[in-house]
Structures are given as structure tokens and as C-alpha cells.
Coordinates of C-alpha atoms and ligand atoms in Angstrom, one line a residue:
M144 CA 0.0 0.0 0.0
S145 CA 1.4 3.4 -1.0
D146 CA 0.8 5.2 2.3
C147 CA 1.9 2.3 4.5
V148 CA 5.1 3.1 6.5
F149 CA 6.2 -0.6 6.5
C150 CA 5.6 -0.9 2.7
K151 CA 7.8 2.3 2.3
I152 CA 10.5 0.7 4.4
I153 CA 10.3 -2.5 2.3
K154 CA 10.6 -0.4 -0.9
G155 CA 13.5 1.5 0.5
E156 CA 11.7 4.8 0.5
I157 CA 12.2 5.1 4.3
P158 CA 15.5 4.1 5.8
S159 CA 15.7 1.3 8.3
S160 CA 18.3 -0.7 10.2
K161 CA 17.8 -4.2 8.6
V162 CA 19.1 -7.2 10.4
Y163 CA 17.8 -9.9 8.0
E164 CA 16.0 -10.1 4.7
N165 CA 14.9 -12.8 2.2
E166 CA 12.4 -12.9 -0.7
K167 CA 9.3 -13.0 1.6
V168 CA 10.2 -11.2 4.8
V169 CA 12.3 -8.3 6.1
V170 CA 13.5 -7.8 9.7
F171 CA 14.6 -4.3 11.0
R172 CA 15.2 -2.6 14.3
D173 CA 12.2 -0.8 15.9
I174 CA 12.6 2.9 15.8
N175 CA 11.4 3.2 19.4
P176 CA 12.9 0.1 21.1
A177 CA 11.1 -1.3 24.2
A178 CA 14.1 -3.7 25.0
P179 CA 17.8 -3.8 24.5
I180 CA 17.1 -5.8 21.3
H181 CA 13.8 -5.0 19.6
V182 CA 13.2 -5.9 16.0
L183 CA 10.1 -6.2 13.7
V184 CA 9.6 -9.2 11.4
V185 CA 7.5 -7.9 8.5
P186 CA 6.2 -9.8 5.5
K187 CA 6.9 -8.0 2.2
V188 CA 3.2 -8.5 1.1
H189 CA 0.9 -5.9 2.6
I190 CA -1.5 -7.8 5.1
E191 CA -3.2 -5.5 7.5
S192 CA -3.2 -7.7 10.6
L193 CA -3.5 -11.2 11.9
E194 CA -7.2 -10.9 11.2
A195 CA -6.5 -10.4 7.5
L196 CA -4.9 -13.8 7.1
N197 CA -6.8 -16.2 4.9
Q198 CA -6.4 -19.4 3.0
D199 CA -4.5 -17.6 0.2
N200 CA -2.0 -15.7 2.3
I201 CA -1.6 -17.8 5.5
G202 CA 1.7 -19.4 4.1
V203 CA 3.4 -16.1 5.2
V204 CA 3.1 -17.3 8.8
T205 CA 5.6 -20.0 8.0
D206 CA 7.9 -17.5 6.3
I207 CA 7.7 -15.2 9.4
H208 CA 8.5 -18.0 11.8
A209 CA 11.4 -19.2 9.7
A210 CA 12.7 -15.6 9.7
I211 CA 12.3 -15.4 13.5
L212 CA 14.6 -18.4 13.8
E213 CA 17.2 -16.9 11.4
T214 CA 17.0 -13.5 13.2
T215 CA 17.4 -14.8 16.8
R216 CA 20.6 -16.7 15.7
I217 CA 21.9 -13.6 13.9
L218 CA 21.3 -11.5 17.0
G219 CA 22.7 -14.1 19.3
I220 CA 19.6 -14.4 21.5
N221 CA 18.4 -17.8 20.5
E222 CA 19.9 -19.6 23.5
E223 CA 19.0 -17.0 26.3
G224 CA 15.5 -16.6 24.9
Y225 CA 13.3 -13.8 23.8
R226 CA 9.7 -12.7 23.6
V227 CA 7.5 -12.5 20.5
I228 CA 4.5 -10.2 20.4
V229 CA 1.9 -9.6 17.8
N230 CA -0.6 -6.7 18.4
C231 CA -3.8 -7.0 16.5
G232 CA -6.3 -4.3 16.0
K233 CA -7.5 -1.5 18.3
N234 CA -7.7 -3.5 21.5
G235 CA -4.5 -5.2 20.8
G236 CA -2.7 -1.9 20.6
Q237 CA -1.7 -2.2 16.9
T238 CA -0.5 1.1 15.6
V239 CA 0.9 0.2 12.1
P240 CA -1.7 -1.6 10.0
H241 CA 0.8 -4.0 8.3
L242 CA 1.2 -7.4 9.9
H243 CA 4.4 -7.6 12.0
Y244 CA 5.9 -9.6 14.8
H245 CA 7.9 -7.9 17.5
I246 CA 11.0 -9.8 18.8
L247 CA 12.2 -8.5 22.2
G248 CA 15.4 -9.7 23.7
G249 CA 18.6 -8.9 25.6
A250 CA 16.9 -8.7 28.9
R251 CA 14.7 -10.8 31.2
F252 CA 11.1 -9.9 31.1
D253 CA 9.7 -10.6 34.6
E254 CA 6.5 -8.7 34.1
K255 CA 3.9 -11.2 32.7
I256 CA 0.6 -10.4 31.2
I257 CA 0.0 -14.1 30.7
Ligands
5GP478 P1 2.5 -1.9 16.8 O1 2.2 -0.9 17.8 O2 1.7 -1.7 15.6 O3 2.4 -3.3 17.3 O4 4.0 -1.8 16.4 C1 4.5 -0.8 15.5 C2 5.9 -0.6 15.8 O5 6.5 0.1 14.7 C3 6.2 0.4 17.0 O6 7.0 -0.4 18.0 C4 7.0 1.5 16.4 O7 8.0 2.0 17.3 C5 7.5 1.0 15.1 N1 7.7 2.0 14.1 C6 6.7 2.9 13.6 N2 7.2 3.6 12.6 C7 8.4 3.1 12.4 C8 9.4 3.5 11.4 O8 9.3 4.4 10.6 N3 10.6 2.8 11.4 C9 10.8 1.8 12.3 N4 12.0 1.1 12.3 N5 9.9 1.4 13.3 C10 8.7 2.1 13.3
ZN479 ZN1 2.1 -2.2 4.1

């Protein structure tokens, strides 16, 4: 989508600090990190949210999870662990309407919502 900030990052129209990229997914550092390591795993196809997944595009979830595994190894947080968060819609606190998974690492998260 032309006015989507993550589509602009994917197209290179807005700079980002990329840590991993393949044909289907890009991973870059969050501009406002909530942890020592905070990156966003973003499919290159514009999908608004988890709720916009369907039979035709659900394969991207496999691509995202494979990219998470590549990324946690690249960042060296695979052994100590990390947290993955997906915000969905208004009540989920989603602010950018392009599906993305947050990876948070480099610290121990003692506060638990669940
Ligand atoms: P959400 O709140 O939708 O789950 O997450 C959106 C995330 O995108 C936020 O953590 C925010 O800091 C990040 N973000 C928003 N705009 C930009 C940007 O232009 N560049 C980068 N690297 N991150 C962004
Ligand atoms: Zn987009």
C-alpha cells in the first residue's frame, strides 16, 4: 500500500536498520525500542493484521516464523531466549496496519501479562 510506513521501508523509500531479509520477509530494528534488542519481522506483502490472514496468504506465517529463527541466531539471542508479540487491531494496541511480529530480547522480562 502506497501510504503504509512498512511498505515504504520494504521499498527502501524510508531508511531502516535491517538485520535480515529474504524474498518474503524483512526484519529491521524498531525505531522506538522497548528492550535492548527490539526488531520487527515484517512480510513483504501488505497484510493489515493477523485478522486479515486467509487461506490464500496464510503461508506467510511459516515465512515469518522461519525468519524469526534466522534472526534470533543472527542477533545471538536464540539460547538465552526472547519474547515474540503480535498486536492485533485497536484493543491489541496495533499502531501500524501492516502485519508484524515484535521480537524482544537482551533482557529478562519478569512482568507477565499471561
Ligand atoms: P505496533 O504498535 O503496531 O504493534 O508496532 C508498531 C511498531 O513500529 C512500534 O513499535 C513503532 O515503534 C514501530 N515503528 C513505527 N514507525 C516506524 C518506522 O518508521 N521505522 C521503524 N524502524 N519502526 C517504526
Ligand atoms: Zn504495508
